[in-house]
Amino acid sequence: GESVGLHLPTLSVQEGDNSIINCAYSNSASDYFIWYKQESGKGPQFIIDIRSNMDKRQGQRVTVLLNKTVKHLSLQIAATQPGDSAVYFCADPTRKNQGGKLIFGQGTELSVKP
Amino acid sequence: SQTIHQWPATLVQPVGSPLSLECTVEGTSNPNLYWYRQAAGRGLQLLFYSVGIGQISSEVPQNLSASRPQDRQFILSSKKLLLSDSGFYLCAWIDYNEQFFGPGTRLTVL
């Protein structure tokens, strides 16, 4: 069945470095993806989204890249800060025919070393 | 504005006891509502979703059940909790491509 997965369960970076978190998806019909940030003990928060008619989208210090050929997307965080430490999820909300189920990847825990 | 409320925020229950977690939504009507469980801060597992009053779909067989007695109310229940029911439970609302999550309930079963 369809799934959304992540390559690495944990990522440790030095403060000030750039972080790259990867995500693979299997549903070729997926046309919209969302990245969420979840801090310890809190619900996921929307970071940035991207539609399949785009290859790249930029936000404040974050960039999402989408490669539809290999069904891969990534979240890049520039100048990573301690406040960026959290678990990051990619999600595929394009299950419109099945009640719009939101499918999450396993999550990558980002740790920022001072 | 749209808001999701969940309560209680934390709960410690003995094995075999019943459970009732409540989720309410403000600022919308006829939302698609979801219950997720998260173990050890990772891997959001979809438990139930509902597209309307009285309409519940279960994603995985388990010890839990869900009900939607009102348009903006979604309840997660169990008659007898198991140790494996411990986790962080999140209610979510999805309106087309907008998703909102509640603050979560931390359940510890002892």
XYZ file of N, CA and C in Angstrom, chain A residues 4-82:
237
model
N 4.549 6.757 3.304
C 5.464 7.884 3.250
C 6.551 7.593 4.256
N 7.771 7.498 3.829
C 8.828 7.093 4.744
C 9.988 8.055 4.753
N 10.863 7.898 5.691
C 12.016 8.753 5.855
C 13.269 7.919 5.855
N 14.352 8.492 5.312
C 15.575 7.731 5.199
C 16.270 7.545 6.547
N 16.300 8.582 7.374
C 17.061 8.528 8.603
C 16.169 8.827 9.792
N 16.271 8.055 10.842
C 15.465 8.347 12.023
C 16.005 9.509 12.851
N 17.307 9.759 12.836
C 17.894 10.843 13.630
C 18.891 11.613 12.794
N 19.029 12.888 13.124
C 19.988 13.746 12.459
C 20.552 14.708 13.493
N 21.870 14.753 13.590
C 22.519 15.662 14.526
C 23.376 16.642 13.742
N 23.168 17.923 13.988
C 23.918 18.951 13.273
C 24.454 19.976 14.262
N 25.471 20.673 13.834
C 26.051 21.742 14.635
C 25.243 23.012 14.410
N 25.072 23.762 15.473
C 24.382 25.039 15.356
C 25.034 25.877 14.278
N 24.216 26.441 13.414
C 24.729 27.275 12.342
C 24.882 26.537 11.016
N 24.962 25.211 11.090
C 25.048 24.424 9.855
C 23.675 24.295 9.214
N 23.674 23.833 7.976
C 22.411 23.563 7.293
C 21.990 22.115 7.556
N 20.694 21.897 7.655
C 20.144 20.551 7.877
C 19.340 20.131 6.659
N 19.431 18.862 6.325
C 18.624 18.314 5.233
C 17.933 17.062 5.739
N 16.627 17.075 5.667
C 15.815 15.936 6.089
C 15.100 15.402 4.861
N 15.194 14.104 4.656
C 14.662 13.499 3.444
C 13.393 12.689 3.692
N 12.634 12.545 2.624
C 11.388 11.789 2.693
C 11.108 11.165 1.331
N 10.684 9.906 1.344
C 10.310 9.225 0.105
C 8.832 8.893 0.155
N 8.192 8.905 -0.993
C 6.785 8.540 -1.050
C 6.585 7.520 -2.154
N 5.481 6.805 -2.087
C 5.276 5.719 -3.043
C 4.081 5.946 -3.957
N 3.205 6.878 -3.583
C 1.999 7.100 -4.366
C 2.283 8.075 -5.507
N 2.313 7.567 -6.729
C 2.613 8.412 -7.877
C 1.565 9.497 -8.099
N 0.372 9.275 -7.577
C -0.709 10.247 -7.748
C -0.648 11.380 -6.727
N 0.248 11.278 -5.760
C 0.351 12.321 -4.740
C 0.753 13.634 -5.382
N 0.006 14.694 -5.052
C 0.300 15.986 -5.680
C 0.469 17.117 -4.676
N 0.569 16.751 -3.414
C 0.697 17.796 -2.403
C 1.349 17.190 -1.174
N 2.329 17.885 -0.633
C 3.056 17.376 0.538
C 3.229 18.490 1.552
N 3.297 18.061 2.789
C 3.436 19.014 3.879
C 4.555 18.548 4.808
N 5.332 19.484 5.281
C 6.301 19.206 6.332
C 5.780 19.782 7.644
N 5.910 18.942 8.689
C 5.507 19.352 10.021
C 6.698 19.286 10.967
N 6.646 20.154 11.961
C 7.634 20.136 13.032
C 6.906 19.825 14.327
N 7.424 18.855 15.065
C 6.801 18.510 16.329
C 7.810 18.601 17.443
N 7.593 19.548 18.340
C 8.430 19.663 19.524
C 7.919 18.715 20.590
N 8.800 18.375 21.501
C 8.486 17.378 22.518
C 7.217 17.736 23.284
N 6.265 16.801 23.339
C 5.052 17.003 24.113
C 4.011 17.874 23.464
N 4.213 18.222 22.192
C 3.265 19.083 21.503
C 2.777 18.425 20.222
N 1.694 18.935 19.681
C 1.205 18.446 18.408
C 2.039 18.977 17.260
N 1.996 18.328 16.109
C 2.744 18.788 14.935
C 2.279 20.169 14.486
N 3.237 20.947 14.013
C 2.923 22.270 13.503
C 3.350 22.355 12.041
N 2.506 22.958 11.250
C 2.785 23.147 9.833
C 4.040 23.999 9.646
N 4.934 23.539 8.746
C 6.111 24.335 8.416
C 5.975 24.916 7.018
N 5.834 24.026 6.046
C 5.809 24.438 4.656
C 5.179 23.338 3.833
N 4.606 23.700 2.729
C 4.006 22.703 1.843
C 4.506 22.922 0.418
N 4.235 21.934 -0.426
C 4.630 22.041 -1.824
C 3.666 21.228 -2.676
N 3.333 21.761 -3.818
C 2.463 21.053 -4.753
C 3.305 20.453 -5.869
N 2.740 19.481 -6.549
C 3.525 18.713 -7.519
C 3.876 19.512 -8.760
N 3.262 20.675 -8.940
C 3.622 21.498 -10.099
C 4.839 22.389 -9.801
N 5.418 22.162 -8.612
C 6.606 22.912 -8.201
C 7.729 21.930 -7.894
N 8.973 22.371 -8.119
C 10.132 21.582 -7.731
C 10.749 22.096 -6.433
N 10.439 23.346 -6.126
C 11.100 23.989 -4.986
C 10.180 25.051 -4.424
N 10.219 25.141 -3.107
C 9.477 26.216 -2.451
C 10.273 26.675 -1.247
N 10.324 27.981 -1.081
C 11.136 28.526 0.017
C 10.279 29.248 1.016
N 10.663 29.077 2.286
C 10.044 29.837 3.354
C 11.132 30.562 4.116
N 10.822 30.881 5.352
C 11.822 31.552 6.166
C 12.805 30.518 6.693
N 14.009 30.526 6.202
C 15.091 29.590 6.548
C 14.810 28.144 6.135
N 13.694 27.863 5.545
C 13.400 26.495 5.109
C 13.124 26.466 3.617
N 13.541 25.369 3.004
C 13.304 25.136 1.587
C 12.877 23.696 1.425
N 11.849 23.465 0.646
C 11.453 22.101 0.339
C 11.696 21.855 -1.147
N 12.303 20.722 -1.427
C 12.576 20.302 -2.792
C 11.780 19.048 -3.098
N 11.212 18.995 -4.281
C 10.404 17.850 -4.682
C 10.952 17.275 -5.986
N 11.274 16.003 -5.970
C 11.734 15.296 -7.163
C 10.711 14.217 -7.476
N 9.842 14.519 -8.422
C 8.753 13.595 -8.738
C 9.251 12.357 -9.478
N 10.375 12.481 -10.147
C 10.907 11.343 -10.899
C 11.250 10.180 -9.977
N 11.895 10.523 -8.862
C 12.293 9.471 -7.921
C 11.400 9.458 -6.684
N 10.345 10.250 -6.697
C 9.386 10.313 -5.591
C 10.089 10.585 -4.265
N 10.740 11.723 -4.243
C 11.530 12.092 -3.076
C 11.357 13.578 -2.802
N 11.248 13.904 -1.531
C 11.260 15.323 -1.172
C 12.170 15.523 0.028
N 12.640 16.747 0.152
C 13.550 17.064 1.237
C 13.202 18.410 1.838
N 13.549 18.529 3.109
C 13.386 19.783 3.830
C 14.771 20.266 4.209
N 15.094 21.462 3.782
C 16.387 22.034 4.113
C 16.177 23.197 5.077
N 16.924 23.163 6.155
C 16.869 24.236 7.140
C 18.215 24.945 7.133
N 18.192 26.211 6.843
C 19.440 26.980 6.791
C 19.799 27.503 8.182
N 21.109 27.526 8.449
C 21.618 28.083 9.702
C 20.838 27.540 10.894
N 20.894 26.224 11.056
C 20.098 25.534 12.069
C 20.363 26.098 13.465
N 19.288 26.287 14.206
C 19.343 26.866 15.539
C 18.866 25.851 16.580
N 19.225 26.036 17.836
C 18.755 25.103 18.872
C 17.239 24.945 18.894
